[in-house]
Coordinates of C-alpha atoms in Angstrom, one line a residue:
M645 CA 0.2 0.0 0.2
S646 CA 1.8 3.3 -0.6
H647 CA 1.8 5.7 1.8
V648 CA -0.5 8.8 1.3
L649 CA -0.5 12.6 1.8
P650 CA -2.7 14.8 3.0
L651 CA -3.6 17.7 1.1
A652 CA -5.7 19.8 2.9
N653 CA -7.5 19.8 6.0
G654 CA -11.8 20.3 5.4
L655 CA -12.2 23.2 7.2
R656 CA -15.1 20.8 9.5
T657 CA -12.8 18.7 10.7
D658 CA -12.3 18.6 14.5
H659 CA -8.1 17.6 14.9
P660 CA -6.3 19.2 12.1
V661 CA -3.0 17.7 10.7
P662 CA -0.2 20.5 11.1
G663 CA 1.5 22.3 8.8
L664 CA -3.0 21.7 6.1
P665 CA -4.0 25.2 4.0
F666 CA -7.6 25.1 5.8
V667 CA -10.3 25.2 2.9
D668 CA -13.4 25.1 2.6
D669 CA -15.9 21.5 2.5
S670 CA -19.9 23.4 3.0
H671 CA -20.8 21.4 0.2
L672 CA -20.8 17.9 1.5
P673 CA -22.9 16.4 3.7
L674 CA -21.3 16.2 6.6
D675 CA -23.2 15.5 9.2
Q676 CA -26.1 13.8 6.7
G677 CA -24.2 10.7 7.1
P678 CA -20.9 8.6 5.3
E679 CA -23.9 7.6 3.1
A680 CA -25.0 11.0 2.3
I681 CA -20.4 11.3 1.4
E682 CA -20.9 8.1 -0.6
A683 CA -23.9 9.7 -3.0
V684 CA -21.5 12.6 -3.4
G685 CA -19.9 10.6 -6.1
R686 CA -20.5 7.1 -6.7
N687 CA -21.9 6.5 -10.1
Q688 CA -22.3 10.9 -10.4
G689 CA -20.5 11.4 -13.6
E690 CA -17.4 9.4 -15.7
G691 CA -14.2 9.1 -13.1
M692 CA -15.7 9.8 -10.0
W693 CA -17.3 7.5 -7.4
G694 CA -17.6 7.4 -3.6
R695 CA -18.0 5.1 -0.7
F696 CA -18.6 4.0 2.9
D697 CA -18.1 1.6 5.6
P698 CA -19.1 1.3 9.0
N699 CA -15.7 -0.1 11.8
R700 CA -18.0 -2.5 13.8
A701 CA -15.1 -3.1 16.0
H702 CA -14.8 0.5 17.8
G703 CA -17.2 1.2 16.2
G704 CA -17.7 4.4 13.9
W705 CA -17.6 4.7 9.6
R706 CA -15.2 6.2 7.4
A707 CA -16.6 7.3 4.0
F708 CA -14.4 8.9 0.6
T709 CA -15.8 10.6 -2.3
T710 CA -14.6 12.6 -5.2
D711 CA -14.9 15.8 -5.4
P712 CA -18.1 16.8 -7.2
L713 CA -15.7 20.7 -8.4
A714 CA -12.8 19.1 -9.0
H715 CA -12.7 15.5 -10.8
T716 CA -8.5 15.3 -9.5
L717 CA -9.6 16.1 -5.5
G718 CA -11.1 14.3 -3.0
W719 CA -12.9 13.9 0.1
A720 CA -12.1 11.5 3.3
V721 CA -14.2 10.7 6.0
R722 CA -13.1 9.0 9.7
H723 CA -15.4 9.5 12.5
H724 CA -15.8 7.8 15.9
P725 CA -19.0 8.6 18.1
E726 CA -16.8 9.1 21.3
H727 CA -13.1 11.3 19.7
G728 CA -14.9 12.9 16.7
R729 CA -14.1 13.6 12.5
T730 CA -11.8 14.0 11.2
V731 CA -11.1 16.1 7.4
L732 CA -9.4 15.7 4.7
L733 CA -8.8 17.1 1.0
V734 CA -6.7 14.4 -0.8
R735 CA -5.5 13.6 -4.2
D736 CA -8.5 11.4 -5.4
N737 CA -7.0 7.9 -6.3
D738 CA -5.0 8.0 -2.5
T739 CA -9.5 8.7 -1.7
S740 CA -8.9 4.2 -0.5
S741 CA -6.1 3.9 0.2
L742 CA -6.7 6.3 2.9
H743 CA -9.7 4.9 3.1
M744 CA -8.2 1.5 4.1
Q745 CA -5.7 2.9 6.5
W746 CA -8.6 4.5 8.4
D747 CA -10.0 0.4 8.4
G748 CA -9.5 -0.7 12.6
E749 CA -8.1 1.4 14.9
P750 CA -6.3 5.0 13.4
L751 CA -8.2 7.8 14.0
L752 CA -5.5 10.0 12.7
F753 CA -1.7 9.2 11.2
R754 CA 0.4 12.4 11.8
A755 CA 5.0 12.7 12.0
G756 CA 4.9 10.6 8.9
G757 CA 2.9 7.8 10.0
Y758 CA 2.0 7.3 13.8
W759 CA -1.7 6.5 14.4
W760 CA -3.9 7.3 17.1
N761 CA -6.2 5.1 17.8
G762 CA -8.1 6.9 20.8
E763 CA -5.9 6.2 23.5
T764 CA -2.0 5.8 22.9
W765 CA 0.2 6.8 20.6
F766 CA 1.5 3.4 17.9
R767 CA 4.9 4.1 15.7
P768 CA 3.9 3.4 12.4
G769 CA 3.1 0.0 11.7
Q770 CA 6.3 -1.8 10.0
V771 CA 7.2 -5.3 11.5
W772 CA 3.9 -7.4 9.9
D773 CA 3.3 -10.0 12.2
Q774 CA 2.3 -13.2 10.4
V775 CA -0.4 -15.3 13.3
A776 CA -1.7 -12.0 14.1
E777 CA -1.7 -11.3 10.2
E778 CA -1.4 -7.0 10.4
F779 CA 1.8 -4.5 12.0
E780 CA 3.5 -5.0 15.2
R781 CA 1.6 -2.7 17.4
R782 CA 4.4 -0.9 19.4
T783 CA 3.7 2.2 21.3
A784 CA 5.2 5.8 21.0
R785 CA 7.2 6.4 23.9
M786 CA 6.5 9.1 26.5
A787 CA 4.0 10.1 23.8
V788 CA 1.8 13.3 25.6
T789 CA -1.1 14.6 23.0
V790 CA -1.3 18.0 21.4
S791 CA -4.7 20.3 20.9
A792 CA -5.7 23.0 19.2
A793 CA -5.8 24.5 23.0
D794 CA -1.9 23.5 23.7
M795 CA -1.5 25.3 20.7
L796 CA -3.1 28.6 20.4
D797 CA -1.7 30.8 23.0
G798 CA -3.2 34.2 21.8
R799 CA -1.1 35.2 19.8
A800 CA -1.9 33.9 16.7
N801 CA -3.6 36.3 14.4
P802 CA -6.8 34.7 12.3
A803 CA -6.8 38.4 10.0
R804 CA -3.1 37.0 8.3
A805 CA -5.3 33.3 7.2
Y806 CA -7.7 32.7 4.8
V807 CA -10.0 29.5 4.0
G808 CA -9.3 27.9 0.8
K809 CA -11.4 27.4 -1.8
V810 CA -11.1 23.6 -3.3
A811 CA -11.9 24.5 -7.9
T812 CA -8.9 27.4 -7.2
F813 CA -7.1 24.8 -4.8
D814 CA -3.3 23.9 -6.2
P815 CA -2.1 20.1 -5.0
D816 CA 1.3 22.0 -5.8
A817 CA 1.1 25.3 -3.8
A818 CA 3.7 25.7 -0.7
R819 CA 2.4 25.6 2.9
P820 CA 1.8 28.3 5.0
D821 CA 4.3 29.9 6.7
N822 CA 2.2 31.1 10.0
W823 CA 0.1 28.1 9.8
L824 CA -1.2 29.2 13.5
D825 CA -2.4 32.3 12.1
H826 CA -5.0 29.5 9.7
L827 CA -5.7 27.2 12.7
A828 CA -6.3 30.3 14.6
L829 CA -9.1 31.4 11.7
W830 CA -9.9 27.6 11.8
A831 CA -10.6 27.6 15.0
Q832 CA -13.5 31.0 14.5
H833 CA -15.2 28.6 12.2
H834 CA -15.4 25.5 14.8
Q835 CA -16.8 27.0 17.1
E836 CA -19.8 28.7 16.0
Q837 CA -20.4 24.4 14.6
D838 CA -23.0 23.1 16.1
D839 CA -22.0 21.2 19.8
A840 CA -18.4 21.5 18.8
R841 CA -16.3 20.2 20.3
P842 CA -13.9 21.6 23.1
L843 CA -10.6 23.3 21.6
Q844 CA -9.0 21.2 24.7
R845 CA -10.2 17.7 22.4
C846 CA -9.3 18.6 19.0
V847 CA -6.2 15.9 18.1
V848 CA -3.3 18.2 16.0
D849 CA -0.2 16.7 16.5
I850 CA 1.9 14.7 18.5
S851 CA 4.7 15.1 20.9
S852 CA 7.1 12.5 22.4
P853 CA 11.1 12.1 22.9
E854 CA 11.3 10.3 20.0
L855 CA 9.7 12.8 17.8
T856 CA 12.1 15.5 19.3
G857 CA 15.7 16.8 16.9
A858 CA 18.0 14.8 19.3
Q859 CA 16.4 11.2 17.6
L860 CA 16.5 12.3 14.3
I861 CA 18.0 10.8 11.3
G862 CA 19.1 11.9 7.5
A863 CA 18.7 9.8 5.2
P864 CA 23.0 8.6 4.5
E865 CA 22.2 7.3 8.4
M866 CA 20.2 5.4 8.1
A867 CA 20.8 4.3 4.4
E868 CA 24.1 2.8 6.9
R869 CA 21.9 1.3 9.6
G870 CA 19.6 -1.1 6.7
G871 CA 22.4 -1.9 5.4
I872 CA 22.2 -0.3 1.5
N873 CA 24.2 3.0 0.2
A874 CA 22.4 6.3 0.3
S875 CA 22.3 6.4 -3.3
T876 CA 20.1 2.8 -3.3
L877 CA 17.8 4.3 0.2
R878 CA 16.9 8.1 -2.1
A879 CA 16.0 5.6 -5.6
Y880 CA 13.7 4.5 -3.3
I881 CA 12.0 7.4 -2.2
S882 CA 11.8 9.1 -5.9
R883 CA 10.1 5.7 -6.7
G884 CA 7.2 5.7 -4.0
N885 CA 8.4 2.2 -2.0
S886 CA 5.9 1.9 0.6
E887 CA 7.7 -0.3 3.0
V888 CA 10.6 3.1 3.7
P889 CA 8.9 4.6 6.4
L890 CA 8.2 8.3 6.1
P891 CA 10.3 11.1 7.7
Q892 CA 9.1 12.9 10.9
A893 CA 10.2 16.2 9.7
V894 CA 12.0 18.4 6.9
V895 CA 14.5 19.8 9.0
G896 CA 15.9 22.5 6.3
G897 CA 15.1 20.7 3.6
R898 CA 15.7 17.3 3.6
D899 CA 14.1 14.4 5.3
Q900 CA 14.5 12.9 9.0
W901 CA 13.8 9.9 10.8
A902 CA 13.1 8.7 14.1
R903 CA 15.6 6.2 15.5
A904 CA 13.5 4.3 16.9
V905 CA 11.4 4.4 13.3
V906 CA 14.6 3.5 11.5
D907 CA 15.8 0.8 14.1
D908 CA 12.3 -0.7 13.2
W909 CA 12.5 -0.4 9.2
V910 CA 15.7 -1.9 9.7
E911 CA 13.9 -5.5 11.7
S912 CA 11.4 -4.8 9.2
R913 CA 13.7 -5.7 5.9
K914 CA 15.7 -7.8 8.1
R915 CA 12.6 -10.3 7.7
S916 CA 11.5 -10.0 5.1
Y917 CA 12.0 -12.3 2.0
Q918 CA 14.8 -11.1 1.0
G919 CA 16.1 -10.7 4.6
V920 CA 15.7 -14.0 6.0
G921 CA 17.9 -15.4 2.4
E922 CA 20.2 -13.1 3.2
A923 CA 20.6 -13.9 6.2
M924 CA 20.0 -17.5 5.5
S925 CA 22.9 -17.0 2.6
A926 CA 25.6 -14.7 4.7
G927 CA 29.3 -16.8 4.9
D928 CA 28.7 -18.8 1.5
R929 CA 30.2 -17.7 -1.6
D930 CA 27.6 -17.7 -3.7
A931 CA 25.4 -16.0 -1.6
L932 CA 22.8 -19.1 -1.9
S933 CA 21.2 -21.2 1.4
P934 CA 22.1 -23.7 3.3
G935 CA 20.8 -26.1 1.1
A936 CA 21.7 -25.2 -2.4
A937 CA 24.3 -24.7 -1.1
E938 CA 24.6 -28.2 -0.1
V939 CA 23.6 -29.3 -4.1
R940 CA 26.7 -27.4 -5.6
D941 CA 29.0 -28.8 -3.5
R942 CA 27.0 -32.5 -4.3
F943 CA 27.1 -32.1 -8.2
A944 CA 30.4 -29.5 -8.5
A945 CA 32.0 -33.1 -7.0
D946 CA 29.7 -35.4 -9.7
F947 CA 30.5 -33.0 -12.6
Q948 CA 34.8 -32.6 -11.8
H949 CA 34.6 -36.7 -11.3
T950 CA 32.8 -37.2 -14.6
L951 CA 34.8 -34.2 -16.5
F952 CA 37.9 -34.3 -15.5
D953 CA 38.5 -38.5 -13.9
R954 CA 37.4 -40.0 -17.2
P955 CA 38.8 -40.2 -20.1
D956 CA 36.5 -41.2 -22.3
V957 CA 34.3 -37.4 -21.7
R958 CA 38.1 -35.2 -21.1
K959 CA 39.3 -36.1 -24.8
R960 CA 36.5 -33.6 -25.4
W961 CA 38.2 -31.5 -24.2
V962 CA 40.9 -31.6 -26.4
L963 CA 40.6 -29.1 -29.6
R964 CA 40.2 -31.6 -32.3
H965 CA 37.8 -33.6 -30.9
R966 CA 35.3 -31.3 -29.5
N967 CA 32.7 -29.5 -31.1
K968 CA 29.1 -29.2 -30.8
E969 CA 28.2 -32.1 -31.5
S970 CA 30.9 -33.3 -28.3
V971 CA 29.6 -30.7 -25.6
E972 CA 26.0 -31.9 -26.5
Q973 CA 27.1 -35.3 -25.3
V974 CA 28.5 -34.3 -22.4
A975 CA 25.5 -31.6 -21.2
T976 CA 23.2 -34.3 -21.3
E977 CA 25.7 -36.5 -19.1
L978 CA 25.6 -33.3 -17.0
A979 CA 21.6 -33.1 -17.1
W980 CA 21.5 -36.8 -16.1
S981 CA 24.0 -36.6 -13.7
V982 CA 20.9 -34.1 -11.4
A983 CA 17.9 -36.4 -12.6
A984 CA 18.6 -39.1 -11.5
S985 CA 19.7 -37.1 -8.1
L986 CA 16.4 -36.2 -7.7
D987 CA 15.6 -37.9 -4.4
R988 CA 19.1 -36.4 -2.9
I989 CA 18.1 -33.0 -3.6
I990 CA 14.5 -33.8 -2.2
P991 CA 13.2 -35.8 0.6
A992 CA 10.3 -37.6 -1.1
Q993 CA 9.3 -40.1 1.6
D994 CA 8.4 -37.0 3.8
L995 CA 7.5 -34.5 0.9
G996 CA 4.5 -37.4 0.4
R997 CA 3.3 -37.7 3.9
V998 CA 3.7 -33.2 3.8
V999 CA 1.6 -33.6 0.3
R1000 CA -0.8 -36.9 1.5
G1001 CA -1.7 -33.9 4.5
A1002 CA -2.4 -31.6 2.8
V1003 CA -5.0 -33.1 0.2
L1004 CA -6.7 -34.1 3.0
R1005 CA -6.9 -31.2 5.1
D1006 CA -8.4 -29.6 1.8
L1007 CA -10.9 -32.7 1.3
G1008 CA -12.8 -32.8 4.5
D1009 CA -12.7 -29.0 4.7
Y1010 CA -15.9 -29.8 2.1
A1011 CA -16.0 -33.4 3.4
E1012 CA -19.7 -33.3 6.4
E1013 CA -21.4 -31.5 3.3
A1014 CA -20.8 -34.4 1.0
K1015 CA -21.5 -36.6 3.3
A1016 CA -25.1 -34.8 3.5
K1017 CA -25.2 -34.3 -0.1
E1018 CA -24.4 -37.3 0.0
S1019 CA -22.0 -36.3 -3.7
W1020 CA -18.1 -37.4 -2.7
F1021 CA -18.4 -35.0 -6.3
L1022 CA -18.4 -32.0 -3.7
L1023 CA -14.6 -32.6 -2.8
N1024 CA -12.2 -30.4 -3.4
L1025 CA -9.0 -29.4 -4.1
T1026 CA -7.0 -25.9 -4.1
P1027 CA -5.4 -25.0 -6.3
A1028 CA -1.5 -24.9 -4.9
V1029 CA -1.8 -28.1 -2.8
G1030 CA -3.1 -29.8 -6.9
K1031 CA -0.2 -28.8 -8.2
M1032 CA 1.8 -29.6 -5.7
L1033 CA 0.6 -32.9 -6.4
V1034 CA 0.8 -32.2 -10.6
W1035 CA 4.2 -31.8 -9.7
F1036 CA 4.3 -34.5 -7.1
I1037 CA 3.4 -37.5 -9.6
R1038 CA 5.4 -36.1 -12.1
H1039 CA 8.7 -36.0 -10.3
F1040 CA 8.2 -38.9 -8.2
P1041 CA 5.9 -41.3 -9.5
S1042 CA 5.9 -44.1 -6.7
D1043 CA 6.2 -42.6 -4.0
A1044 CA 2.9 -40.6 -4.8
Y1045 CA 1.2 -43.2 -6.5
T1046 CA 2.1 -44.6 -2.5
A1047 CA 0.3 -41.7 -1.1
I1048 CA -2.1 -41.1 -2.7
G1049 CA -3.2 -44.6 -1.7
E1050 CA -3.2 -43.9 1.6
I1051 CA -5.0 -40.7 1.2
Q1052 CA -8.1 -43.1 -0.6
R1053 CA -8.2 -45.6 2.9
E1054 CA -8.0 -42.0 4.9
A1055 CA -10.6 -40.9 3.5
H1056 CA -12.5 -44.0 3.4
S1057 CA -11.7 -44.7 6.5
T1058 CA -12.3 -41.2 8.9
W1059 CA -15.8 -39.4 6.4
G1060 CA -16.7 -42.8 3.8
V1061 CA -16.1 -42.2 1.2
P1062 CA -15.4 -44.8 -1.2
A1063 CA -12.3 -45.2 -2.3
A1064 CA -12.8 -45.0 -5.9
D1065 CA -14.8 -41.5 -5.5
T1066 CA -11.9 -41.0 -3.9
L1067 CA -9.6 -41.6 -7.0
R1068 CA -12.2 -39.4 -9.3
V1069 CA -12.3 -36.1 -7.5
L1070 CA -8.2 -36.2 -7.1
R1071 CA -8.2 -37.0 -11.5
R1072 CA -11.1 -34.1 -12.4
D1073 CA -8.8 -31.6 -9.8
L1074 CA -5.2 -32.2 -11.6
S1075 CA -6.2 -32.3 -15.3
L1076 CA -7.1 -28.1 -14.6
D1077 CA -3.3 -28.0 -13.7
R1078 CA -3.2 -28.5 -18.3
G1079 CA 0.5 -28.8 -20.1
K1080 CA 1.9 -30.1 -17.1
L1081 CA 0.2 -34.6 -17.4
T1082 CA -1.0 -34.8 -20.8
E1083 CA -3.9 -36.7 -21.0
Q1084 CA -2.1 -40.4 -21.7
Q1085 CA 0.1 -39.8 -18.6
R1086 CA -3.3 -38.2 -16.5
A1087 CA -5.3 -41.7 -18.1
T1088 CA -1.8 -43.9 -17.9
Y1089 CA -0.9 -44.1 -14.5
F1090 CA -5.3 -43.2 -12.9
A1091 CA -5.7 -46.2 -13.8
L1092 CA -3.2 -47.5 -12.5
L1093 CA -4.4 -47.1 -9.3
E1094 CA -8.4 -47.4 -9.9
P1095 CA -9.6 -50.2 -7.3
H1096 CA -10.5 -53.8 -7.8
E1097 CA -14.2 -53.7 -8.6
G1098 CA -15.5 -55.0 -5.3
T1099 CA -13.3 -52.6 -3.3
A1100 CA -14.2 -50.3 -1.1

């Protein structure tokens, strides 16, 4: 998911984003509920769209719509029954991404991805929890919520500010330097609303020791911590790589990141698909995994024996004997050595038990329904399991034969599935993986598995 950078605050937001201008949102039916916001853009014209979803777990809702006056822009709204609402103007193609990021607990984002759930501030989600299937929640250290009342100390002058119009809004225009004046003007409009949320409860920013100047670092140090060149990191950032966290501040025109955020980023890189591979290949001369390195060393010895220790092969390297036919013969012998050693690369018997368990798990998902409807043809394999079974049959047909026999036996003893019906289901699902087993191969192989007449 890409990072979303909001362009402006809606004038009726309860939680202004620091630094962003305020834009008039009076043409949006914010007080009429999420359905009304969705209806502004949904199916209203080419290039327009809208959607709303309830946040059932924690209350409230979220909605977005293309702006009816400027179709390149859109509005995103997050509403909570206790903590009020956030109204943001974004690029229209960013509305759905922000809508997804607001799913669940996040109510608002600050400081490059720090997020608040109404009680606690968390750092940007980066380290993936495979069990929970979400990013780990890492609490920001000693975080304090900064409200609008905290920031308005009486020195800001609303007369020096303005409220923008969406029809003339320039997304690329510089942000206002006198933002506190704009915040003061927003506060005046905000307090004129019915049931206005107290300024003490209008969240503007986060304060944390993690975000102090002493805890911020630039791209060179961040790249060094991540084990990459600074130029590589800048290339990632310029391409909008979502795995690189947003900066927490811009100092002197340069992006700065919190050390705690960078540490999480480094950890996430180590736990990534590529990072795990690099960790396991550490020390190998070709950066191969331990298993791949073992295969390389094993066949390097076999090839050396074939190419050098056998006189009948070695003589083919004499220049007058070196031709395409000789090279093809040597290549064929080397390839045969690999193919004939497949069982030394992959433990076929252990793989057979794994495939058997996966097939039975898939069949078990449908077994009760199939039994109730007296239709074993409702049994089914997922595509991944089907492809793995085809691969097993093609590479280890004898071991696969044993595994399928055990599948037939267990399906019969567990759910009462006749062996012939189990076989028909497997053959049917494997026929969908065309190009791997020919029809003739499939017919020949499964004929060997057919139970004798009269057996279950």
